[in-house]
CSV table of C-alpha atoms and ligand atoms in Angstrom, one decimal:
chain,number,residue,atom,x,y,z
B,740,UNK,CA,16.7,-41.4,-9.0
B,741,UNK,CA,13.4,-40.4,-8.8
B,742,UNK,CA,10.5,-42.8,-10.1
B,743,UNK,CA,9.5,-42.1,-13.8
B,744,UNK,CA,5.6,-41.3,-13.6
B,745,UNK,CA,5.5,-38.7,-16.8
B,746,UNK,CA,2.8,-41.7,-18.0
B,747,UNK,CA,0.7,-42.2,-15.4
B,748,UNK,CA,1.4,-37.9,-15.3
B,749,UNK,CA,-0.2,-37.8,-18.9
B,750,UNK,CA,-3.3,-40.3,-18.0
B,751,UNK,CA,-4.4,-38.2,-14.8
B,752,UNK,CA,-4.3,-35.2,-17.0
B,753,UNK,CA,-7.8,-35.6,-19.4
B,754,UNK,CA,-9.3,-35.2,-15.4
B,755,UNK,CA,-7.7,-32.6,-14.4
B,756,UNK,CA,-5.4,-33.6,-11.7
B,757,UNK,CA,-1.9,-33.4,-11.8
B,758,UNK,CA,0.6,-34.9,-9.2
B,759,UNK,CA,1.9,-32.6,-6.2
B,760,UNK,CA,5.6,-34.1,-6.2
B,761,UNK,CA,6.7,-33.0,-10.1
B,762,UNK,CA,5.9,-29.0,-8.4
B,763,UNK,CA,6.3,-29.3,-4.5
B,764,UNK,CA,9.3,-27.4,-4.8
B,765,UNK,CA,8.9,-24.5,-7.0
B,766,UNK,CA,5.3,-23.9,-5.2
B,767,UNK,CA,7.1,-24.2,-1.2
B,768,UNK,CA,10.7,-23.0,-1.9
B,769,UNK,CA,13.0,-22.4,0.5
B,770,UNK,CA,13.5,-18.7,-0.4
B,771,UNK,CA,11.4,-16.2,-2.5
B,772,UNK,CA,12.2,-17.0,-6.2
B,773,UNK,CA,10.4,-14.0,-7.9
B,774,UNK,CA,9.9,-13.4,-11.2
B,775,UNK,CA,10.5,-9.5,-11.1
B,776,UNK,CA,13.6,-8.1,-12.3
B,777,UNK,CA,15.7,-5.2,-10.8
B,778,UNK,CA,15.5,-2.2,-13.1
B,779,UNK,CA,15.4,1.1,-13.3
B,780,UNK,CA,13.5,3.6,-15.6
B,781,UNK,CA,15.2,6.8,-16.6
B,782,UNK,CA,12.9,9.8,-16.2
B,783,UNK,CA,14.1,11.5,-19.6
B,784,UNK,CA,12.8,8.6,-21.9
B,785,UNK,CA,9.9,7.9,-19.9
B,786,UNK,CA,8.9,11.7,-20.1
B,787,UNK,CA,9.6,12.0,-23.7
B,788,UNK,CA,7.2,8.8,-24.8
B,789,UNK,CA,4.5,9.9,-22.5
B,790,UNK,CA,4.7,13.8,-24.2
B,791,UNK,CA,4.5,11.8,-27.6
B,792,UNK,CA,1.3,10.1,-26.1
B,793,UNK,CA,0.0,13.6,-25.3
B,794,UNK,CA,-0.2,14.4,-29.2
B,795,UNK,CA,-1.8,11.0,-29.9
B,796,UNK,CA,-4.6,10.8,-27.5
B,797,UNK,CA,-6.3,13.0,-25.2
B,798,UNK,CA,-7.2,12.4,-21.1
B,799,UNK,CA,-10.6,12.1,-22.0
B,800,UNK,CA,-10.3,9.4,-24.8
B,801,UNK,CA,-7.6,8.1,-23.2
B,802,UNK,CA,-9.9,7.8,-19.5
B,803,UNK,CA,-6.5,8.0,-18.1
B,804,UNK,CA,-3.5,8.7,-20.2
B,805,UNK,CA,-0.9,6.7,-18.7
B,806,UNK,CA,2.3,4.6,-19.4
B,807,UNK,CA,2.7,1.5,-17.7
B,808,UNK,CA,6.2,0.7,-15.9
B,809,UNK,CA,6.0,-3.2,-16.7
B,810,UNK,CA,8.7,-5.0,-14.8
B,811,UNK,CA,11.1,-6.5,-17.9
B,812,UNK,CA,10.5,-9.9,-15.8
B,813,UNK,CA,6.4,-10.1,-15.7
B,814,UNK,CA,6.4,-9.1,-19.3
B,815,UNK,CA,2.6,-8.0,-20.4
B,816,UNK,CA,1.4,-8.7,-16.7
B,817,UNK,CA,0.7,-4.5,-16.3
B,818,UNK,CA,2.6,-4.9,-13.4
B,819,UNK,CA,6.0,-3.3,-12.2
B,820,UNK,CA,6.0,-6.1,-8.5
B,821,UNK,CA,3.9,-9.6,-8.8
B,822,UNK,CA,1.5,-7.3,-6.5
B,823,UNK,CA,1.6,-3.9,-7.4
B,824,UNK,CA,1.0,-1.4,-10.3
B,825,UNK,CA,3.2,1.2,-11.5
B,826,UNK,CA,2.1,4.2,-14.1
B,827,UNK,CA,3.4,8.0,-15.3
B,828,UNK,CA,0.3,9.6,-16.1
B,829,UNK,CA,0.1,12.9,-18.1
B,830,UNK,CA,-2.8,15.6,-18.0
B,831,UNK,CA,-2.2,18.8,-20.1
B,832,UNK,CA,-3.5,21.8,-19.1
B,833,UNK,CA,-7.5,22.4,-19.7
B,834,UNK,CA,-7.4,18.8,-19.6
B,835,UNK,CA,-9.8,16.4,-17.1
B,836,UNK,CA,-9.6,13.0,-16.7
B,837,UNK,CA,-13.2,11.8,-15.8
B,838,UNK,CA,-14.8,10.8,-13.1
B,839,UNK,CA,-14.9,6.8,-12.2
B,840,UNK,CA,-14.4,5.0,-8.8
B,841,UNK,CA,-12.9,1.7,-8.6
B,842,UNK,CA,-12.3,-0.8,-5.8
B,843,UNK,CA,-8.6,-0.7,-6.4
B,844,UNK,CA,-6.4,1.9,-4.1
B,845,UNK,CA,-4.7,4.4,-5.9
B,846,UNK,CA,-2.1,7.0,-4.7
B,847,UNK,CA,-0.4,9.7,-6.6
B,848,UNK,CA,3.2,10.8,-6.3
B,849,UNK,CA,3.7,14.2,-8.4
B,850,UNK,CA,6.8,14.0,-10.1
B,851,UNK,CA,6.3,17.2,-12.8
B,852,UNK,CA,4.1,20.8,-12.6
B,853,UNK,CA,1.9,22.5,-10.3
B,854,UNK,CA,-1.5,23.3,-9.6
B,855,UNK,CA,-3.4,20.5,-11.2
B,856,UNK,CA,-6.3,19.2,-9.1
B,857,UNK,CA,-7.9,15.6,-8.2
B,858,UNK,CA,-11.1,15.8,-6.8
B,859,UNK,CA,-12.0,12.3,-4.1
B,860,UNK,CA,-15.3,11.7,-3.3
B,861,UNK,CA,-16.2,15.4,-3.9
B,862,UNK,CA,-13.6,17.4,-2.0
B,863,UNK,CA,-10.8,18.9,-3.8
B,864,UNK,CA,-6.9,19.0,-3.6
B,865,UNK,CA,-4.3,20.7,-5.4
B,866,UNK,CA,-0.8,18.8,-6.1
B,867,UNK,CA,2.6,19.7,-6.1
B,868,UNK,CA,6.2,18.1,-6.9
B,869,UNK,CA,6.8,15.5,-4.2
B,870,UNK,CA,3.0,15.6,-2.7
B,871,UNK,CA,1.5,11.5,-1.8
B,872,UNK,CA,-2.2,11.7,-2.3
B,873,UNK,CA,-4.6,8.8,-1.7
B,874,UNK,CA,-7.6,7.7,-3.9
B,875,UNK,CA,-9.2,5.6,-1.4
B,876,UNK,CA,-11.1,2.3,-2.9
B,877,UNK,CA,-14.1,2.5,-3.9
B,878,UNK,CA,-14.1,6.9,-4.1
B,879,UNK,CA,-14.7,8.6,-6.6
B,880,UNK,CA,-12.2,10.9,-8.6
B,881,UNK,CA,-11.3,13.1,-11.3
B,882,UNK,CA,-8.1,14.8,-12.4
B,883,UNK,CA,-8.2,18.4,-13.6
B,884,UNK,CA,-5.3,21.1,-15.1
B,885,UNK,CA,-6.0,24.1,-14.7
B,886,UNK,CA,-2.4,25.3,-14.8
B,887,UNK,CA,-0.4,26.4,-17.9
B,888,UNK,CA,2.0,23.3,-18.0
B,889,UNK,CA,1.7,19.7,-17.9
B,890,UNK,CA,1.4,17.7,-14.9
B,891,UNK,CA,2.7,14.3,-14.5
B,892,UNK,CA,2.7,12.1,-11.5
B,893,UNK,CA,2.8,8.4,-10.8
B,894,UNK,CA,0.3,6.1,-10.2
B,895,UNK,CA,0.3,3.2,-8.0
B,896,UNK,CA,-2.2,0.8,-7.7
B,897,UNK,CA,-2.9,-2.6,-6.1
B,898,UNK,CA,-4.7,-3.7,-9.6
B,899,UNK,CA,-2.4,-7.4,-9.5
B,900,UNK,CA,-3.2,-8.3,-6.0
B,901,UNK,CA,-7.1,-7.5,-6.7
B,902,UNK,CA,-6.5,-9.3,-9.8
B,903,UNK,CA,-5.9,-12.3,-8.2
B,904,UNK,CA,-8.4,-12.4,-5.2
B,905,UNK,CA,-10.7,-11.2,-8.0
B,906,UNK,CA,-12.5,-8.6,-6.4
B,907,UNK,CA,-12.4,-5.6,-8.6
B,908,UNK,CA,-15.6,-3.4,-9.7
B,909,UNK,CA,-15.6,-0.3,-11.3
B,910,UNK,CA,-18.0,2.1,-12.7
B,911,UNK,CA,-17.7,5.8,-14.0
B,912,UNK,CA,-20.0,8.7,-13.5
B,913,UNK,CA,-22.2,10.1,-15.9
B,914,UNK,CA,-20.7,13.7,-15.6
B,915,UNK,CA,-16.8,13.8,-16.2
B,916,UNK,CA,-16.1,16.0,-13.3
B,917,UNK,CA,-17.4,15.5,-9.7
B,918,UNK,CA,-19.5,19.0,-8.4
B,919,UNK,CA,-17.0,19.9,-5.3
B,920,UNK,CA,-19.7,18.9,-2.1
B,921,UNK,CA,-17.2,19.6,0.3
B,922,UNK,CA,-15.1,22.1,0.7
B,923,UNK,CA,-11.4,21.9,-0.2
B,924,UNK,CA,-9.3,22.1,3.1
B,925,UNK,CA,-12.1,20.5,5.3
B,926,UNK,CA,-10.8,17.4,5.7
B,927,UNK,CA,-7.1,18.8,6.6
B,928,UNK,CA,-9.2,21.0,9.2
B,929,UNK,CA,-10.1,18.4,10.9
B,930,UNK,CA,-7.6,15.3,10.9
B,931,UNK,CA,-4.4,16.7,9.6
B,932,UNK,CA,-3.0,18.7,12.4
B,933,UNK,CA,-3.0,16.2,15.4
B,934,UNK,CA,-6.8,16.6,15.9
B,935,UNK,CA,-9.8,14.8,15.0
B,936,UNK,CA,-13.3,15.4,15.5
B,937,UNK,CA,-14.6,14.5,19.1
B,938,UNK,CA,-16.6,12.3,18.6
B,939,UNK,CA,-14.9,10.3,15.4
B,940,UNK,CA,-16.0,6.7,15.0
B,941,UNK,CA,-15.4,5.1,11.5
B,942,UNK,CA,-14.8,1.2,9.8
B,943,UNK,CA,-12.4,3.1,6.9
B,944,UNK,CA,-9.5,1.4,6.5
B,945,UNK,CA,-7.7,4.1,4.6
B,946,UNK,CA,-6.1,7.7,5.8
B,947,UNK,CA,-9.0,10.3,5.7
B,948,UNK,CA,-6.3,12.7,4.9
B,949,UNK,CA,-6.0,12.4,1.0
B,950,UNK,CA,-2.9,14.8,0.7
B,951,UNK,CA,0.4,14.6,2.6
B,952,UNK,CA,2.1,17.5,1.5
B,953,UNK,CA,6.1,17.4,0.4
B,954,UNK,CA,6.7,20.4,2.2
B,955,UNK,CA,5.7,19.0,5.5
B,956,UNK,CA,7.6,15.5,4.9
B,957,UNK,CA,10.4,17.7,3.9
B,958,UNK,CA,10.9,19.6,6.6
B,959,UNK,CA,10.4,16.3,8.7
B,960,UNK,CA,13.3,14.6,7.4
B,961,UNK,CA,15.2,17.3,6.8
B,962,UNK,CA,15.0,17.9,10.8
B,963,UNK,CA,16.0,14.8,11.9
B,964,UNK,CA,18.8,14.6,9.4
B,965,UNK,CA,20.5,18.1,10.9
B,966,UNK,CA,19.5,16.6,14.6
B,967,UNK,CA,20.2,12.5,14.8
B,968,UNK,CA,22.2,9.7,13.5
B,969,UNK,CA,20.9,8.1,10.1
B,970,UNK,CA,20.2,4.3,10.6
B,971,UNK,CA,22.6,2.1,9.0
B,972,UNK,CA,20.4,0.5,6.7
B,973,UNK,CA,17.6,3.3,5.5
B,974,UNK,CA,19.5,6.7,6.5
B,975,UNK,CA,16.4,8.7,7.3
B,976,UNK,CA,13.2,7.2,6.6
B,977,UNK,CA,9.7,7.8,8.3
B,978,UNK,CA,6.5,6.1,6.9
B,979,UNK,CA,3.1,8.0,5.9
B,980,UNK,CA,0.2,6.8,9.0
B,981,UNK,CA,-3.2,7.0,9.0
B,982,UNK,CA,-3.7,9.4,11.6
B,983,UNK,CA,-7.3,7.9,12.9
B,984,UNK,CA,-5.0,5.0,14.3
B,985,UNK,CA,-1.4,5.1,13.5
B,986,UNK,CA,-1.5,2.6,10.8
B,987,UNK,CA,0.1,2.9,7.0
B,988,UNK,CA,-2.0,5.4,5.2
B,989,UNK,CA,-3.3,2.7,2.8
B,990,UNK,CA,-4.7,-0.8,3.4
B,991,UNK,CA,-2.8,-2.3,0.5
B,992,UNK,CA,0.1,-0.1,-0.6
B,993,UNK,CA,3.0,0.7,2.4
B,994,UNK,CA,4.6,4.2,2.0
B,995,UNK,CA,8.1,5.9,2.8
B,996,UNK,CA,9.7,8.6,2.5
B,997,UNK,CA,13.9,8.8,3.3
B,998,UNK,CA,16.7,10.8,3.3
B,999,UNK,CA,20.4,10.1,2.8
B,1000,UNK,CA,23.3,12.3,3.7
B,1001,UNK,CA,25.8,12.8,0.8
B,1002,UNK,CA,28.7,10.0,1.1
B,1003,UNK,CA,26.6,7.5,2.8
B,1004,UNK,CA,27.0,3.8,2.2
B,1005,UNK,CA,24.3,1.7,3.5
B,1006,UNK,CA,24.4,-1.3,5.1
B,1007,UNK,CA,22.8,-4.2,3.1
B,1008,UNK,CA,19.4,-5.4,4.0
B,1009,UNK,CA,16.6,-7.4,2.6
B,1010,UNK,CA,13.2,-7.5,3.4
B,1011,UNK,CA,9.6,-9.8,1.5
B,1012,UNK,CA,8.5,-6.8,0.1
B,1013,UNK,CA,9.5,-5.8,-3.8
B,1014,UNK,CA,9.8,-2.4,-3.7
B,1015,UNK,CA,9.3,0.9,-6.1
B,1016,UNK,CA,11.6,4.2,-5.3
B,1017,UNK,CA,10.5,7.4,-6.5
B,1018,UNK,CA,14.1,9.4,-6.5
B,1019,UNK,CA,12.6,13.1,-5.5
B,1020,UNK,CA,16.1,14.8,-5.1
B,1021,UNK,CA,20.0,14.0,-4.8
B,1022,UNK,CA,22.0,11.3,-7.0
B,1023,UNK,CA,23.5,8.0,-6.2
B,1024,UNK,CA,23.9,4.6,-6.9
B,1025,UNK,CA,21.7,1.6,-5.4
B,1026,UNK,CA,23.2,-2.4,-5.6
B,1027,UNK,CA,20.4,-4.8,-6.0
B,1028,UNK,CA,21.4,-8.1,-5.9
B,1029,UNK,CA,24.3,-8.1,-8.7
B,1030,UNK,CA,23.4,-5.2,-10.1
B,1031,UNK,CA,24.3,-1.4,-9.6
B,1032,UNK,CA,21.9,1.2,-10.9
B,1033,UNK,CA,23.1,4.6,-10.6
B,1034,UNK,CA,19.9,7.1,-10.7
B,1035,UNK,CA,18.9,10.6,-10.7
B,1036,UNK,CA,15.7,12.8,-9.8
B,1037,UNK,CA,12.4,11.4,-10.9
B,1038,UNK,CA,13.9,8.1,-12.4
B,1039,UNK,CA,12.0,5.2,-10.7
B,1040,UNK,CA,13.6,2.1,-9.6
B,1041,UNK,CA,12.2,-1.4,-8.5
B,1042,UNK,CA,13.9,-3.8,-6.1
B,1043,UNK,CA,12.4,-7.4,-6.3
B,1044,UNK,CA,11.2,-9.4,-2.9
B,1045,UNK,CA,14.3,-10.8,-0.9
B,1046,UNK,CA,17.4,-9.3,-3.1
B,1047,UNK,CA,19.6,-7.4,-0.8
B,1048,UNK,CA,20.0,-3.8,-1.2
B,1049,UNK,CA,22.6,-1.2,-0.6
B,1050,UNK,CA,22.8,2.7,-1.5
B,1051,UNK,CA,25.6,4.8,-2.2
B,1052,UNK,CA,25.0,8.4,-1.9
B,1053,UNK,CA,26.7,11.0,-4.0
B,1054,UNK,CA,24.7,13.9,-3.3
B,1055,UNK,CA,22.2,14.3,-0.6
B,1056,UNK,CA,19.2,11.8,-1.8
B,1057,UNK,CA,15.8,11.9,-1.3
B,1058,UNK,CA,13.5,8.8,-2.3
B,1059,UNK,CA,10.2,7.6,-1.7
B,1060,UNK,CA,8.9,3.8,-2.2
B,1061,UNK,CA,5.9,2.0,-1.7
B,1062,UNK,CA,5.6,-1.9,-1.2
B,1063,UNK,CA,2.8,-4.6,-0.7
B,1064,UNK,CA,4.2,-4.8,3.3
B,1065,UNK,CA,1.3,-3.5,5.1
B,1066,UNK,CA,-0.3,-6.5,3.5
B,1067,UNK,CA,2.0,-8.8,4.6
B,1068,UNK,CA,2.7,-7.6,8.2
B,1069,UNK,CA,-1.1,-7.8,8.5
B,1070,UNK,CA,-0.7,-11.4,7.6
B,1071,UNK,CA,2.2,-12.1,9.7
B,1072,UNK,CA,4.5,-12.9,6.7
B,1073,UNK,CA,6.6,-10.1,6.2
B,1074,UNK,CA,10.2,-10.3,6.8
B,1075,UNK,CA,13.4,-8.1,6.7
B,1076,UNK,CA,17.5,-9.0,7.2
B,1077,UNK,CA,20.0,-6.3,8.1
B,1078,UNK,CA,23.9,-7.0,6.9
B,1079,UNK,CA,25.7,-7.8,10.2
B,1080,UNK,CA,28.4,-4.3,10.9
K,1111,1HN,C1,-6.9,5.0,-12.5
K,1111,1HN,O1,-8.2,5.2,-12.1
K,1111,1HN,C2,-6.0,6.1,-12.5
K,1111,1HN,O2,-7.5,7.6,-11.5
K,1111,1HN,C3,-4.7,5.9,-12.9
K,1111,1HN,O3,-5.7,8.4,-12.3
K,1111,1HN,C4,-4.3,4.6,-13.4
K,1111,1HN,C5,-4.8,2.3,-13.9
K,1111,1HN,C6,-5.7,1.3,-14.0
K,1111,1HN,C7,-7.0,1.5,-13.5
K,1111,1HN,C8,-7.4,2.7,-13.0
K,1111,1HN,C9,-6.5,7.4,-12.0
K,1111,1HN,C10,-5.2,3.6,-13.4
K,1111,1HN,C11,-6.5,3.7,-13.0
């Protein structure tokens, strides 16, 4: 029977001090204990909402006309994992969203359209279904539609974690569109095809290449899938590198891309990092923890920190995810657990 010291609790409290052993154990647990829930957005319902935001506000008033995926356990925490962001963001065509820069990291997963552009730090790109582009921190960007259908992508962002080392600035430009200084392609010229400029230095900590193309990835997986044995855990799954020197592409955000073979049943596994699937083709079902969530293309899933996770693949599957495990591995923390055969 512990000691009753709720008094002596309350008199300590007028000077801010409160004692260590009434919370020792929920701040050091023996396991992760998260707060963030399992769940899974279905792309129809999503899509429709965010088309109904598209007659209510416009890109411009809107700076960025986006719906938020808030994890149903971190209720009004603009969060989707205790460290990451999660958006669907709409831009109609003629549409821009302006120009700002930001010290959060940004990337882009297209999900819906073709053609519309987002200009970083002056060069630009044009994206497509299944493309990963980067907004590095700090660049500046702009979206643009110059296509005759809407474009919607996903947005994740590592707004929480800045949040709580506060250490977030932004600013936006006094025109809405960036003038294009470099030109588009340049920067694929020169790092994206196993080459970089001779003489190269640089203290960036994110990708120079701001576009990794689903066609390429694609063709990647789709390669190894005809040629080698799917690990029993992931199936197919290669991650998206900085090319400069072979680390993840961003310095806060992790990214994936897999590929499971119709009937496959994964083994379970675990790992620190709560992650966000993008489903970009097949069908299945995914156990997290107690739950099974059975998805389709473009729905978006979330699997908190620690809960172990298993896929069963009805048709051939192709997801990709992003986690907060660059961060961790940099701090030695991150951890994983395969299911024993
Ligand atoms: C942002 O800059 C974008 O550039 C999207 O598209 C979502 C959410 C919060 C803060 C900045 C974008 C954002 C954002």
């Amino acid at each position: 029977m512990p000691a009753d010291t709720r008094e002596f609790t309350e008199k300590i409290a007028p000077d801010h001090l409160a004692p260590l052993w009434n919370v020792m154990h929920s701040l050091v647990r023996p396991e992760p204990g998260t707060g963030t829930r399992p769940w899974k957005w279905d792309y129809a319902a999503v899509r429709s909402h965010l088309m109904e935001a598209g007659e209510l506000i416009s890109a411009m008033e809107a700076e960025r006309r986006v719906l938020i995926y808030e994890n149903p356990g971190l209720p009004g925490q603009s969060r989707i994992t205790n460290s990451l962001y999660a958006g669907l963001q709409l831009v109609m065509p003629g549409e821009i969203a302006p120009a700002h820069r930001h010290t959060q990291s940004a990337l882009r997963f297209v999900i819906e359209g073709s053609g519309a552009h987002t200009t970083v730090n002056g060069e630009k790109t044009i994206m497509r279904p299944g493309d990963f582009v980067i907004t590095p921190h700090w660049a500046w960007h702009d979206h643009g539609n110059d296509s005759d259908e809407p474009m919607i992508w996903l947005d994740g962002l590592d707004i929480p974690l800045l949040q709580f080392l506060d250490a977030s600035f932004a600013e936006r430009m006094t025109a809405d569109a960036q003038s294009e200084t470099v030109p588009s392609g340049l920067t694929d010229a020169q790092f994206s095809n196993g080459l970089l400029p001779v003489d190269h230095r640089t203290t960036a900590v994110t990708s120079p290449v701001f576009n990794y193309p689903y066609s390429r990835t694609r063709e990647s997986l789709y390669t190894l899938s005809r040629q080698s044995d799917p690990d029993n855990c992931h199936g197919y799954k290669l991650r998206y590198t900085n090319p400069v020197n072979g680390d993840y592409a961003m310095p806060t955000i992790a990214t994936f891309m897999q590929s499971m073979p119709t009937g496959f049943a994964s083994h379970a596994y675990r790992s620190t990092d709560a992650t966000v699937y993008v489903v970009v083709e097949g069908h299945g079902k995914t156990r997290i923890g107690d739950e099974t969530i059975e998805w389709q293309p473009k729905d978006i899933f979330v699997v908190p920190s620690w809960f172990p996770v298993s896929h069963n693949i009805d048709e051939e599957a192709v997801l990709f995810s992003f986690s907060d495990r660059v961060v961790q591995e940099k701090l030695g923390l991150w951890k994983e657990s395969r299911e024993e055969p």
